[in-house]
Short mmCIF file of C-alpha atoms in Angstrom, two decimals:
data_model
loop_
_atom_site.label_atom_id
_atom_site.label_comp_id
_atom_site.label_asym_id
_atom_site.label_seq_id
_atom_site.Cartn_x
_atom_site.Cartn_y
_atom_site.Cartn_z
CA MET A 1 149.33 79.89 128.20
CA LYS A 2 152.79 81.47 128.34
CA LEU A 3 153.80 82.06 131.94
CA ILE A 4 156.69 83.41 133.98
CA LEU A 5 157.07 82.47 137.65
CA LEU A 6 158.90 85.10 139.71
CA GLY A 7 160.05 84.79 143.30
CA ALA A 8 163.13 84.46 145.47
CA PRO A 9 165.19 81.26 145.40
CA GLY A 10 163.22 78.76 147.48
CA ALA A 11 159.87 80.52 146.99
CA GLY A 12 158.42 77.40 145.35
CA LYS A 13 158.78 78.26 141.67
CA GLY A 14 160.05 74.80 140.71
CA THR A 15 157.37 72.99 142.72
CA GLN A 16 154.53 75.12 141.34
CA ALA A 17 155.96 74.88 137.82
CA GLU A 18 155.87 71.06 137.97
CA ILE A 19 152.24 71.08 139.15
CA LEU A 20 151.10 73.71 136.62
CA SER A 21 152.91 71.89 133.82
CA ASP A 22 150.83 68.76 134.54
CA ARG A 23 147.58 70.72 134.94
CA LEU A 24 148.01 72.88 131.83
CA GLY A 25 149.82 70.38 129.59
CA ILE A 26 152.71 72.72 128.78
CA PRO A 27 156.45 72.27 129.44
CA THR A 28 158.38 73.89 132.25
CA ILE A 29 161.53 75.63 131.10
CA SER A 30 163.76 75.65 134.19
CA THR A 31 166.94 77.56 133.57
CA GLY A 32 168.38 75.98 136.72
CA ASN A 33 167.96 72.48 135.30
CA ILE A 34 169.25 73.56 131.87
CA LEU A 35 172.31 75.18 133.44
CA ARG A 36 173.06 72.14 135.60
CA ALA A 37 172.86 69.93 132.50
CA VAL A 38 175.26 72.21 130.63
CA VAL A 39 177.64 72.20 133.62
CA ALA A 40 177.46 68.40 133.86
CA ASP A 41 178.32 68.13 130.15
CA GLY A 42 181.46 70.19 130.79
CA THR A 43 181.01 72.40 127.73
CA PRO A 44 182.83 75.76 127.54
CA MET A 45 179.53 77.52 128.31
CA GLY A 46 178.97 75.10 131.19
CA GLN A 47 182.38 75.81 132.68
CA LYS A 48 181.74 79.54 132.44
CA ALA A 49 178.34 79.17 134.11
CA LYS A 50 179.80 76.95 136.85
CA SER A 51 182.27 79.61 137.98
CA PHE A 52 179.33 81.90 138.79
CA MET A 53 177.01 79.22 140.22
CA ASP A 54 179.69 78.00 142.66
CA LYS A 55 179.80 81.48 144.18
CA GLY A 56 176.01 81.78 144.36
CA ALA A 57 176.17 84.57 141.78
CA LEU A 58 173.82 85.01 138.84
CA VAL A 59 174.97 83.59 135.50
CA PRO A 60 175.52 86.35 132.89
CA ASP A 61 172.55 87.37 130.77
CA GLU A 62 174.09 86.37 127.43
CA VAL A 63 174.53 82.77 128.63
CA ILE A 64 170.97 82.48 129.99
CA VAL A 65 169.28 84.17 127.03
CA GLY A 66 171.09 81.99 124.49
CA ILE A 67 170.13 78.77 126.30
CA VAL A 68 166.47 79.79 126.69
CA LYS A 69 166.15 80.98 123.09
CA GLU A 70 167.26 77.56 121.83
CA ARG A 71 164.83 75.81 124.19
CA LEU A 72 161.77 77.92 123.25
CA ALA A 73 162.33 77.10 119.58
CA GLN A 74 161.59 73.42 120.21
CA PRO A 75 158.19 72.03 119.07
CA ASP A 76 156.84 71.25 122.57
CA CYS A 77 156.76 74.98 123.37
CA ALA A 78 154.43 75.83 120.48
CA ASN A 79 151.28 75.81 122.66
CA GLY A 80 152.80 77.54 125.67
CA PHE A 81 155.39 77.14 128.39
CA ILE A 82 156.29 78.05 131.97
CA LEU A 83 159.53 79.94 132.50
CA ASP A 84 161.04 79.12 135.92
CA GLY A 85 164.16 81.07 136.82
CA MET A 86 164.21 83.35 133.79
CA PRO A 87 164.19 86.32 133.43
CA ARG A 88 166.32 87.18 136.45
CA THR A 89 167.22 90.73 135.44
CA ILE A 90 165.55 93.64 133.65
CA ALA A 91 168.01 93.06 130.79
CA GLN A 92 166.78 89.46 130.45
CA GLY A 93 163.16 90.62 130.50
CA GLU A 94 163.94 93.09 127.73
CA ALA A 95 165.81 90.40 125.80
CA LEU A 96 162.72 88.15 125.89
CA GLU A 97 160.65 90.99 124.45
CA GLN A 98 163.24 91.62 121.75
CA MET A 99 163.13 87.91 120.87
CA GLY A 100 159.40 88.34 120.27
CA VAL A 101 158.43 86.09 123.18
CA GLU A 102 154.84 86.96 124.18
CA ILE A 103 154.06 86.42 127.87
CA ASP A 104 150.43 86.10 129.05
CA LYS A 105 150.89 86.34 132.81
CA VAL A 106 153.69 86.76 135.35
CA ILE A 107 153.04 85.17 138.75
CA ASP A 108 155.07 86.60 141.64
CA LEU A 109 155.37 84.09 144.50
CA GLU A 110 155.84 86.27 147.60
CA VAL A 111 157.65 84.61 150.52
CA SER A 112 159.61 86.24 153.38
CA ASP A 113 163.39 85.88 153.58
CA GLU A 114 163.02 84.08 156.94
CA GLU A 115 160.72 81.47 155.43
CA ILE A 116 163.01 81.11 152.40
CA THR A 117 165.97 80.30 154.66
CA ARG A 118 163.93 77.71 156.59
CA ARG A 119 162.71 76.05 153.43
CA MET A 120 166.04 75.84 151.66
CA SER A 121 167.85 74.26 154.59
CA GLY A 122 165.53 71.27 154.15
CA ARG A 123 165.61 71.10 150.37
CA ARG A 124 166.97 68.04 148.59
CA VAL A 125 167.46 67.72 144.84
CA CYS A 126 167.87 64.64 142.64
CA GLY A 127 171.41 64.54 141.32
CA ALA A 128 170.21 62.71 138.21
CA CYS A 129 167.00 64.44 136.98
CA GLY A 130 166.88 67.64 139.05
CA ALA A 131 163.53 66.92 140.76
CA SER A 132 163.12 68.89 144.00
CA TYR A 133 162.01 67.59 147.43
CA HIS A 134 161.86 68.85 151.01
CA ILE A 135 162.46 66.89 154.22
CA ILE A 136 159.24 68.30 155.74
CA THR A 137 156.85 69.54 153.05
CA LYS A 138 157.61 67.29 150.07
CA LYS A 139 159.17 64.04 151.22
CA PRO A 140 160.12 61.34 148.70
CA ALA A 141 158.49 57.92 149.11
CA ARG A 142 161.90 56.53 150.13
CA GLU A 143 164.31 58.71 152.10
CA GLY A 144 167.17 59.96 149.94
CA VAL A 145 165.77 58.46 146.73
CA CYS A 146 164.02 60.30 143.88
CA ASP A 147 160.44 59.15 143.22
CA ARG A 148 160.76 59.99 139.54
CA CYS A 149 163.99 58.30 138.46
CA GLY A 150 165.48 56.56 141.52
CA GLY A 151 168.48 58.87 141.66
CA ALA A 152 170.18 59.93 144.90
CA LEU A 153 168.92 63.11 146.59
CA VAL A 154 171.60 65.62 147.54
CA ILE A 155 171.98 69.03 149.22
CA ARG A 156 173.02 71.45 146.50
CA LYS A 157 175.72 74.00 147.25
CA ASP A 158 173.04 76.58 146.32
CA ASP A 159 171.04 75.53 149.40
CA GLU A 160 173.84 75.83 151.97
CA PRO A 161 173.15 78.70 154.48
CA ALA A 162 175.96 81.04 153.40
CA THR A 163 175.05 80.62 149.74
CA VAL A 164 171.34 81.17 150.47
CA LEU A 165 172.12 84.58 152.01
CA ASP A 166 174.20 85.52 148.97
CA ARG A 167 171.43 84.39 146.62
CA LEU A 168 168.79 86.39 148.49
CA LYS A 169 170.95 89.53 148.28
CA ALA A 170 171.39 88.96 144.54
CA TYR A 171 167.63 88.39 144.13
CA HIS A 172 166.65 91.62 145.89
CA ALA A 173 169.22 93.64 143.95
CA GLN A 174 168.79 92.17 140.47
CA THR A 175 165.55 90.20 140.13
CA GLU A 176 163.04 91.99 142.37
CA PRO A 177 162.94 95.03 140.01
CA LEU A 178 161.16 92.73 137.51
CA VAL A 179 158.04 92.97 139.71
CA GLU A 180 157.57 96.61 138.69
CA PHE A 181 158.79 95.87 135.15
CA TYR A 182 155.88 93.47 134.58
CA ARG A 183 153.39 95.42 136.70
CA SER A 184 153.91 98.38 134.36
CA ARG A 185 153.02 96.08 131.45
CA GLY A 186 149.82 94.89 133.12
CA LYS A 187 151.01 91.29 133.30
CA LEU A 188 151.86 90.91 137.01
CA PHE A 189 149.76 88.81 139.41
CA VAL A 190 150.92 88.51 143.05
CA ALA A 191 150.53 85.22 144.96
CA PRO A 192 151.27 85.68 148.72
CA ASP A 193 152.45 82.56 150.53
CA GLN A 194 149.39 80.52 151.60
CA GLY A 195 151.26 78.22 153.98
CA SER A 196 151.21 74.98 151.98
CA ILE A 197 151.98 73.72 148.48
CA ASP A 198 148.34 72.79 147.76
CA ALA A 199 147.00 76.14 148.99
CA ASN A 200 149.58 78.01 146.93
CA THR A 201 148.63 76.00 143.84
CA ALA A 202 144.94 76.76 144.36
CA TYR A 203 145.70 80.47 144.69
CA VAL A 204 147.83 80.51 141.52
CA LEU A 205 145.17 78.65 139.53
CA LYS A 206 142.61 81.30 140.54
CA LEU A 207 144.98 84.00 139.30
CA LEU A 208 145.31 82.20 135.97
CA GLU A 209 141.54 82.09 135.58
CA ALA A 210 141.21 85.84 136.29
#
């Protein structure tokens, strides 16, 4: 199963990707996590990406596509994968097709801007492994500590209110057109917000069985 998860920042792509990865036995390719790793390494590409990420802007297509292409060539992607956070533009979607990447289904997680803002203000991310939590809906076992690796949980600059508004504007302008892009290819499946993580997972799994 080769999947793409679409949706605004904070729509639950990362959370659903983690769950689906476990259920389906395929890796999640999170461009956000890959980018943060590159930035942490301080490489020239990482420094370039950081200048955009700090402003809440989208990282240029050529940077994203190059990183993802390298990742999809690894052996663990042979039986399928979940793309979380890529493509973000029509150009990226076209680049995937040009790379010969076959996609089975594209799941669009639909959540209102108001709900996105509420969710992201409570989001916490592990500074070490990138695992995502929420102070209300997905609490860690110990406050401020990652269940997975024991790292410290932090508020990312991406989740600060002013940056959230900028990211939503960028999403509507640049990423939302992908909904029609994949609908026209017969690959789009819409998952309206069901009000909880478990209910959203159940709805997505039904779409995958369709």
